[in-house]
PDB file of C-alpha atoms and ligand atoms in Angstrom:
ATOM      1  CA  MET A   4      -9.879  10.287  -2.301  1.00 97.00           C
ATOM      2  CA  GLU A   5      -9.540   7.510   0.239  1.00 98.00           C
ATOM      3  CA  ILE A   6      -6.778   7.500   2.871  1.00 98.00           C
ATOM      4  CA  ALA A   7      -4.783   4.502   4.089  1.00 98.00           C
ATOM      5  CA  VAL A   8      -2.608   5.097   7.140  1.00 98.00           C
ATOM      6  CA  SER A   9       0.672   3.195   7.613  1.00 98.00           C
ATOM      7  CA  TYR A  10       1.665   2.607  11.247  1.00 97.00           C
ATOM      8  CA  LEU A  11       5.338   1.971  10.351  1.00 94.00           C
ATOM      9  CA  SER A  12       6.792   5.196  11.813  1.00 93.00           C
ATOM     10  CA  SER A  13       5.078   6.551  14.877  1.00 96.00           C
ATOM     11  CA  TYR A  14       5.717   8.214  18.230  1.00 94.00           C
ATOM     12  CA  TYR A  15       3.733   5.453  19.921  1.00 95.00           C
ATOM     13  CA  SER A  16       3.863   1.660  20.204  1.00 96.00           C
ATOM     14  CA  LYS A  17       2.395  -0.291  17.259  1.00 96.00           C
ATOM     15  CA  GLU A  18      -0.608  -1.297  19.416  1.00 97.00           C
ATOM     16  CA  LYS A  19      -1.323   2.280  20.458  1.00 97.00           C
ATOM     17  CA  THR A  20      -0.786   3.568  16.905  1.00 98.00           C
ATOM     18  CA  ILE A  21      -3.320   1.099  15.497  1.00 98.00           C
ATOM     19  CA  GLU A  22      -5.822   2.043  18.194  1.00 98.00           C
ATOM     20  CA  LEU A  23      -5.375   5.730  17.308  1.00 98.00           C
ATOM     21  CA  ILE A  24      -5.839   5.015  13.570  1.00 98.00           C
ATOM     22  CA  GLU A  25      -8.993   2.995  14.307  1.00 98.00           C
ATOM     23  CA  ASN A  26     -10.486   6.103  15.932  1.00 98.00           C
ATOM     24  CA  THR A  27     -10.031   8.352  12.898  1.00 98.00           C
ATOM     25  CA  SER A  28     -11.852   8.759   9.579  1.00 98.00           C
ATOM     26  CA  ALA A  29      -9.076   6.888   7.701  1.00 98.00           C
ATOM     27  CA  ASN A  30     -10.455   4.367   5.195  1.00 98.00           C
ATOM     28  CA  TYR A  31      -7.821   1.643   5.650  1.00 98.00           C
ATOM     29  CA  ILE A  32      -4.976   0.530   7.891  1.00 98.00           C
ATOM     30  CA  HIS A  33      -1.961   0.123   5.576  1.00 98.00           C
ATOM     31  CA  VAL A  34       0.129  -2.854   6.729  1.00 98.00           C
ATOM     32  CA  ASP A  35       3.785  -2.748   5.596  1.00 97.00           C
ATOM     33  CA  LEU A  36       5.680  -6.021   5.677  1.00 97.00           C
ATOM     34  CA  MET A  37       9.415  -6.075   4.936  1.00 96.00           C
ATOM     35  CA  ASP A  38      11.523  -9.207   4.682  1.00 95.00           C
ATOM     36  CA  GLY A  39      15.099  -7.884   4.855  1.00 95.00           C
ATOM     37  CA  GLY A  40      15.645  -9.315   1.356  1.00 94.00           C
ATOM     38  CA  PHE A  41      13.474  -7.515  -1.171  1.00 96.00           C
ATOM     39  CA  VAL A  42      14.118  -4.406   0.933  1.00 95.00           C
ATOM     40  CA  ALA A  43      17.026  -4.021   3.350  1.00 93.00           C
ATOM     41  CA  ASN A  44      14.871  -3.551   6.446  1.00 89.00           C
ATOM     42  CA  LYS A  45      12.988  -6.321   8.149  1.00 90.00           C
ATOM     43  CA  ASN A  46      10.098  -5.290  10.386  1.00 89.00           C
ATOM     44  CA  PHE A  47       7.484  -7.774  11.601  1.00 86.00           C
ATOM     45  CA  THR A  48       6.976 -11.500  11.238  1.00 91.00           C
ATOM     46  CA  THR A  49       3.597 -12.614   9.935  1.00 94.00           C
ATOM     47  CA  GLU A  50       2.821 -13.950  13.437  1.00 95.00           C
ATOM     48  CA  GLU A  51       3.404 -10.477  14.886  1.00 95.00           C
ATOM     49  CA  VAL A  52       1.215  -8.853  12.227  1.00 97.00           C
ATOM     50  CA  ILE A  53      -1.582 -11.344  12.877  1.00 97.00           C
ATOM     51  CA  GLU A  54      -1.357 -10.810  16.649  1.00 97.00           C
ATOM     52  CA  LEU A  55      -1.323  -7.018  16.229  1.00 96.00           C
ATOM     53  CA  LEU A  56      -4.296  -6.882  13.862  1.00 98.00           C
ATOM     54  CA  LYS A  57      -6.451  -9.845  14.813  1.00 96.00           C
ATOM     55  CA  GLU A  58      -9.181  -7.560  16.175  1.00 96.00           C
ATOM     56  CA  HIS A  59      -8.933  -4.862  13.532  1.00 97.00           C
ATOM     57  CA  LYS A  60     -12.086  -2.938  12.614  1.00 98.00           C
ATOM     58  CA  LYS A  61     -10.983  -0.917   9.595  1.00 98.00           C
ATOM     59  CA  PRO A  62     -10.262  -2.726   6.312  1.00 98.00           C
ATOM     60  CA  LEU A  63      -6.633  -3.771   5.882  1.00 98.00           C
ATOM     61  CA  ASP A  64      -4.503  -2.727   2.913  1.00 98.00           C
ATOM     62  CA  ILE A  65      -1.519  -5.098   3.088  1.00 98.00           C
ATOM     63  CA  HIS A  66       1.688  -4.065   1.280  1.00 98.00           C
ATOM     64  CA  LEU A  67       4.180  -6.927   0.913  1.00 98.00           C
ATOM     65  CA  MET A  68       7.743  -5.716   0.375  1.00 98.00           C
ATOM     66  CA  THR A  69       8.970  -9.307   0.259  1.00 97.00           C
ATOM     67  CA  PHE A  70      10.244 -11.985  -2.064  1.00 97.00           C
ATOM     68  CA  ASP A  71       8.036 -15.103  -2.310  1.00 96.00           C
ATOM     69  CA  PRO A  72       4.764 -13.225  -1.734  1.00 98.00           C
ATOM     70  CA  ILE A  73       2.691 -16.414  -1.939  1.00 97.00           C
ATOM     71  CA  ILE A  74       4.018 -17.649   1.426  1.00 96.00           C
ATOM     72  CA  TYR A  75       2.894 -14.401   3.081  1.00 97.00           C
ATOM     73  CA  ILE A  76      -0.481 -14.397   1.329  1.00 97.00           C
ATOM     74  CA  GLU A  77      -1.285 -17.840   2.675  1.00 94.00           C
ATOM     75  CA  GLU A  78      -0.341 -16.791   6.199  1.00 95.00           C
ATOM     76  CA  LEU A  79      -2.053 -13.396   6.208  1.00 97.00           C
ATOM     77  CA  SER A  80      -5.317 -14.248   4.461  1.00 97.00           C
ATOM     78  CA  GLY A  81      -6.836 -15.232   7.835  1.00 96.00           C
ATOM     79  CA  LEU A  82      -6.886 -11.528   8.722  1.00 97.00           C
ATOM     80  CA  ASN A  83      -9.473 -11.091   5.973  1.00 97.00           C
ATOM     81  CA  PRO A  84      -7.751  -8.101   4.360  1.00 98.00           C
ATOM     82  CA  GLU A  85      -9.447  -5.916   1.742  1.00 98.00           C
ATOM     83  CA  TYR A  86      -6.305  -5.750  -0.436  1.00 98.00           C
ATOM     84  CA  ILE A  87      -3.040  -7.645  -0.649  1.00 98.00           C
ATOM     85  CA  THR A  88      -0.455  -5.856  -2.775  1.00 98.00           C
ATOM     86  CA  PHE A  89       2.824  -7.449  -3.857  1.00 98.00           C
ATOM     87  CA  HIS A  90       5.735  -6.028  -5.841  1.00 98.00           C
ATOM     88  CA  LEU A  91       6.064  -6.712  -9.556  1.00 98.00           C
ATOM     89  CA  GLU A  92       9.855  -6.808  -9.029  1.00 98.00           C
ATOM     90  CA  ALA A  93       9.616  -9.423  -6.255  1.00 98.00           C
ATOM     91  CA  THR A  94       8.484 -12.507  -8.168  1.00 98.00           C
ATOM     92  CA  LYS A  95       8.614 -14.220 -11.535  1.00 97.00           C
ATOM     93  CA  GLU A  96       5.270 -15.861 -10.775  1.00 98.00           C
ATOM     94  CA  VAL A  97       3.046 -12.819 -11.197  1.00 98.00           C
ATOM     95  CA  ILE A  98      -0.018 -14.617 -12.586  1.00 98.00           C
ATOM     96  CA  LYS A  99       0.233 -17.389  -9.989  1.00 98.00           C
ATOM     97  CA  THR A 100       0.450 -14.760  -7.236  1.00 98.00           C
ATOM     98  CA  ILE A 101      -2.589 -12.878  -8.584  1.00 98.00           C
ATOM     99  CA  GLU A 102      -4.564 -16.134  -8.650  1.00 98.00           C
ATOM    100  CA  CYS A 103      -3.453 -17.048  -5.137  1.00 98.00           C
ATOM    101  CA  ILE A 104      -4.905 -13.766  -3.783  1.00 98.00           C
ATOM    102  CA  LYS A 105      -8.102 -13.927  -5.865  1.00 98.00           C
ATOM    103  CA  ARG A 106      -8.842 -17.480  -4.762  1.00 97.00           C
ATOM    104  CA  ARG A 107      -9.149 -16.178  -1.227  1.00 97.00           C
ATOM    105  CA  ASN A 108     -11.646 -13.477  -2.255  1.00 98.00           C
ATOM    106  CA  ILE A 109      -9.160 -10.730  -1.504  1.00 98.00           C
ATOM    107  CA  LYS A 110      -8.602  -7.784  -3.861  1.00 98.00           C
ATOM    108  CA  VAL A 111      -5.276  -7.888  -5.712  1.00 98.00           C
ATOM    109  CA  GLY A 112      -2.780  -5.038  -5.894  1.00 98.00           C
ATOM    110  CA  ILE A 113       0.560  -4.807  -7.678  1.00 99.00           C
ATOM    111  CA  SER A 114       3.134  -2.243  -6.590  1.00 98.00           C
ATOM    112  CA  ILE A 115       6.013  -0.826  -8.607  1.00 98.00           C
ATOM    113  CA  LYS A 116       9.207   0.821  -7.415  1.00 98.00           C
ATOM    114  CA  PRO A 117      10.092   4.347  -8.672  1.00 98.00           C
ATOM    115  CA  ASN A 118      12.408   3.087 -11.433  1.00 98.00           C
ATOM    116  CA  THR A 119      10.182   0.341 -12.848  1.00 98.00           C
ATOM    117  CA  ASN A 120       8.623   1.195 -16.203  1.00 98.00           C
ATOM    118  CA  ILE A 121       4.823   1.592 -15.894  1.00 97.00           C
ATOM    119  CA  LEU A 122       4.416  -0.347 -19.156  1.00 98.00           C
ATOM    120  CA  GLU A 123       5.651  -3.521 -17.431  1.00 98.00           C
ATOM    121  CA  LEU A 124       2.258  -3.607 -15.711  1.00 98.00           C
ATOM    122  CA  MET A 125       0.314  -3.810 -18.982  1.00 98.00           C
ATOM    123  CA  PRO A 126      -0.271  -7.594 -19.152  1.00 98.00           C
ATOM    124  CA  TYR A 127      -1.655  -7.655 -15.603  1.00 98.00           C
ATOM    125  CA  LEU A 128      -3.858  -4.540 -15.500  1.00 98.00           C
ATOM    126  CA  PRO A 129      -7.059  -6.291 -16.683  1.00 98.00           C
ATOM    127  CA  LEU A 130      -6.611  -8.889 -13.910  1.00 98.00           C
ATOM    128  CA  ILE A 131      -6.054  -6.722 -10.843  1.00 98.00           C
ATOM    129  CA  ASP A 132      -7.945  -4.312  -8.568  1.00 98.00           C
ATOM    130  CA  LEU A 133      -5.194  -1.878  -7.581  1.00 98.00           C
ATOM    131  CA  VAL A 134      -1.845  -0.450  -8.659  1.00 98.00           C
ATOM    132  CA  LEU A 135       0.324   0.970  -5.880  1.00 98.00           C
ATOM    133  CA  ILE A 136       2.837   3.457  -7.269  1.00 98.00           C
ATOM    134  CA  MET A 137       5.771   3.879  -4.895  1.00 98.00           C
ATOM    135  CA  SER A 138       6.668   7.559  -4.590  1.00 98.00           C
ATOM    136  CA  VAL A 139       9.807   6.696  -2.547  1.00 98.00           C
ATOM    137  CA  GLU A 140      12.138   3.689  -2.656  1.00 98.00           C
ATOM    138  CA  PRO A 141      10.318   1.055  -0.589  1.00 98.00           C
ATOM    139  CA  GLY A 142      11.884   0.097   2.715  1.00 95.00           C
ATOM    140  CA  ALA A 143      11.451   2.981   5.155  1.00 95.00           C
ATOM    141  CA  GLY A 144       8.994   5.629   6.304  1.00 94.00           C
ATOM    142  CA  GLY A 145       9.782   9.335   6.463  1.00 95.00           C
ATOM    143  CA  GLN A 146      11.442   9.759   3.035  1.00 97.00           C
ATOM    144  CA  SER A 147      10.791  12.653   0.608  1.00 98.00           C
ATOM    145  CA  PHE A 148       8.245  12.338  -2.195  1.00 98.00           C
ATOM    146  CA  ILE A 149       9.846  11.711  -5.617  1.00 98.00           C
ATOM    147  CA  LYS A 150       8.354  14.314  -7.964  1.00 98.00           C
ATOM    148  CA  ASP A 151       8.560  12.056 -11.023  1.00 98.00           C
ATOM    149  CA  SER A 152       5.667  10.091  -9.459  1.00 98.00           C
ATOM    150  CA  ILE A 153       3.251  12.801 -10.665  1.00 98.00           C
ATOM    151  CA  LYS A 154       4.061  11.950 -14.302  1.00 98.00           C
ATOM    152  CA  ARG A 155       3.807   8.225 -13.583  1.00 98.00           C
ATOM    153  CA  LEU A 156       0.339   8.678 -12.116  1.00 98.00           C
ATOM    154  CA  GLU A 157      -0.819  10.624 -15.182  1.00 98.00           C
ATOM    155  CA  GLU A 158       0.602   7.930 -17.459  1.00 98.00           C
ATOM    156  CA  LEU A 159      -1.289   5.214 -15.594  1.00 98.00           C
ATOM    157  CA  VAL A 160      -4.549   7.213 -15.562  1.00 98.00           C
ATOM    158  CA  LYS A 161      -4.264   7.561 -19.358  1.00 98.00           C
ATOM    159  CA  ILE A 162      -3.656   3.811 -19.767  1.00 98.00           C
ATOM    160  CA  ARG A 163      -6.728   3.127 -17.633  1.00 98.00           C
ATOM    161  CA  ILE A 164      -8.941   5.394 -19.758  1.00 98.00           C
ATOM    162  CA  ASP A 165      -7.543   4.262 -23.121  1.00 98.00           C
ATOM    163  CA  ASN A 166      -8.061   0.591 -22.268  1.00 98.00           C
ATOM    164  CA  ASN A 167     -11.378   1.032 -20.495  1.00 98.00           C
ATOM    165  CA  LEU A 168     -10.072  -0.578 -17.296  1.00 98.00           C
ATOM    166  CA  ASN A 169     -11.164   0.103 -13.737  1.00 96.00           C
ATOM    167  CA  PHE A 170      -8.360  -0.769 -11.313  1.00 98.00           C
ATOM    168  CA  LYS A 171      -7.771   1.744  -8.503  1.00 98.00           C
ATOM    169  CA  ILE A 172      -4.568   3.754  -8.225  1.00 98.00           C
ATOM    170  CA  SER A 173      -2.815   4.269  -4.912  1.00 98.00           C
ATOM    171  CA  MET A 174       0.452   6.002  -4.034  1.00 98.00           C
ATOM    172  CA  ASP A 175       2.793   5.390  -1.110  1.00 98.00           C
ATOM    173  CA  GLY A 176       5.716   7.394   0.244  1.00 98.00           C
ATOM    174  CA  GLY A 177       6.219  10.987   1.336  1.00 98.00           C
ATOM    175  CA  ILE A 178       2.523  11.888   1.184  1.00 98.00           C
ATOM    176  CA  ASN A 179       1.670  14.955   3.270  1.00 98.00           C
ATOM    177  CA  ASN A 180      -0.625  17.999   3.022  1.00 98.00           C
ATOM    178  CA  GLU A 181       1.620  19.573   0.329  1.00 98.00           C
ATOM    179  CA  THR A 182       2.520  16.575  -1.865  1.00 98.00           C
ATOM    180  CA  ILE A 183      -1.081  15.343  -1.925  1.00 98.00           C
ATOM    181  CA  LYS A 184      -2.027  18.454  -3.921  1.00 98.00           C
ATOM    182  CA  LEU A 185       0.275  17.260  -6.723  1.00 98.00           C
ATOM    183  CA  VAL A 186      -1.623  13.969  -7.207  1.00 98.00           C
ATOM    184  CA  PRO A 187      -5.361  14.798  -7.158  1.00 97.00           C
ATOM    185  CA  ASN A 188      -6.233  11.888  -9.471  1.00 96.00           C
ATOM    186  CA  LEU A 189      -5.332   9.222  -6.934  1.00 98.00           C
ATOM    187  CA  ASP A 190      -8.031   6.904  -5.648  1.00 98.00           C
ATOM    188  CA  ILE A 191      -6.146   6.053  -2.459  1.00 98.00           C
ATOM    189  CA  ALA A 192      -3.280   7.909  -0.774  1.00 98.00           C
ATOM    190  CA  VAL A 193      -1.093   6.082   1.752  1.00 98.00           C
ATOM    191  CA  SER A 194       0.377   8.242   4.487  1.00 98.00           C
ATOM    192  CA  GLY A 195       2.651   7.166   7.327  1.00 98.00           C
ATOM    193  CA  SER A 196       4.775   9.591   9.269  1.00 98.00           C
ATOM    194  CA  TYR A 197       2.715  12.672   8.336  1.00 98.00           C
ATOM    195  CA  VAL A 198      -0.198  11.171  10.282  1.00 98.00           C
ATOM    196  CA  CYS A 199       1.503   8.974  12.882  1.00 98.00           C
ATOM    197  CA  LYS A 200       4.291  11.347  13.852  1.00 97.00           C
ATOM    198  CA  SER A 201       1.761  13.919  15.005  1.00 97.00           C
ATOM    199  CA  ASN A 202      -0.282  14.385  18.174  1.00 94.00           C
ATOM    200  CA  ASP A 203      -3.591  14.603  16.370  1.00 97.00           C
ATOM    201  CA  TYR A 204      -4.118  11.946  13.719  1.00 98.00           C
ATOM    202  CA  GLU A 205      -7.607  13.082  12.696  1.00 98.00           C
ATOM    203  CA  THR A 206      -6.520  16.684  12.073  1.00 98.00           C
ATOM    204  CA  GLN A 207      -3.709  15.446   9.814  1.00 98.00           C
ATOM    205  CA  ILE A 208      -6.019  13.058   7.929  1.00 98.00           C
ATOM    206  CA  LYS A 209      -8.530  15.867   7.321  1.00 97.00           C
ATOM    207  CA  THR A 210      -5.836  17.939   5.607  1.00 97.00           C
ATOM    208  CA  LEU A 211      -5.259  15.022   3.192  1.00 98.00           C
ATOM    209  CA  LYS A 212      -8.899  14.388   2.294  1.00 91.00           C
TER     210      LYS A 212
HETATM  211  C1  LIG B 303       7.652   2.588   2.661  1.00 67.84           C
HETATM  212  C2  LIG B 303       6.321   2.042   3.124  1.00 67.84           C
HETATM  213  C3  LIG B 303       5.342   3.114   3.359  1.00 67.84           C
HETATM  214  C4  LIG B 303       5.723   4.053   4.476  1.00 67.84           C
HETATM  215  C5  LIG B 303       5.108   5.375   4.206  1.00 67.84           C
HETATM  216  O1  LIG B 303       8.455   1.594   2.197  1.00 67.84           O
HETATM  217  O2  LIG B 303       5.771   1.187   2.146  1.00 67.84           O
HETATM  218  O3  LIG B 303       4.015   2.635   3.513  1.00 67.84           O
HETATM  219  O4  LIG B 303       5.317   3.612   5.738  1.00 67.84           O
HETATM  220  O5  LIG B 303       5.612   6.283   5.126  1.00 67.84           O
HETATM  221  P1  LIG B 303       5.748   7.841   4.829  1.00 67.84           P
HETATM  222  O6  LIG B 303       4.341   8.351   4.571  1.00 67.84           O
HETATM  223  O7  LIG B 303       6.349   8.356   6.063  1.00 67.84           O
HETATM  224  O8  LIG B 303       6.603   7.993   3.601  1.00 67.84           O
HETATM  225 ZN1  LIG B 304       3.578   0.768   2.205  1.00 67.84          ZN
END
């Protein structure tokens, strides 16, 4: 299983947190962007994200918790991210958004909130590279893992097998050394506070792998 680390909640500054993540065995830096509309919190502007990550070494896994994802995709594509993931609930222009990401040779992810029916993803699954299942309500780090996510993962794995598809499955929210054991079929686990609110990032990451 691959690990993406979110620097949203940390004991250190964002700059220091990113430097610490870069020096671990994490596979990706998970970049959370909140607009204060799609989710109540607003964190960074795209300019701040670009400034913070312009010299990144690890691949970026960008998670847009925003309305109008296309605006953000255009602005953030210069960072050359591995994935850009937007929320199915955030736009009516899902196909247009997928195409906008693909055109820039970036892998496409779609994320769903805990109460969105998995079956709503069906029309898009053959077109995308990643599904990000939210295991908390998006908008803040440090929340508890919603147990129903285990069933949702199994449902999506079955859909993938039955339809002979090969998108990756990622999960985000409340992932720690205990909850990770409940979701062994994940391809990528996103972890924030479990890693970044510790004094030894690498030790925490090793317990997830
Ligand atoms: C939540 C964000 C997550 C968050 C994860 O809305 O999308 O990426 O930072 O943090 P933890 O692991 O603390 O739940
Ligand atoms: Zn996230």
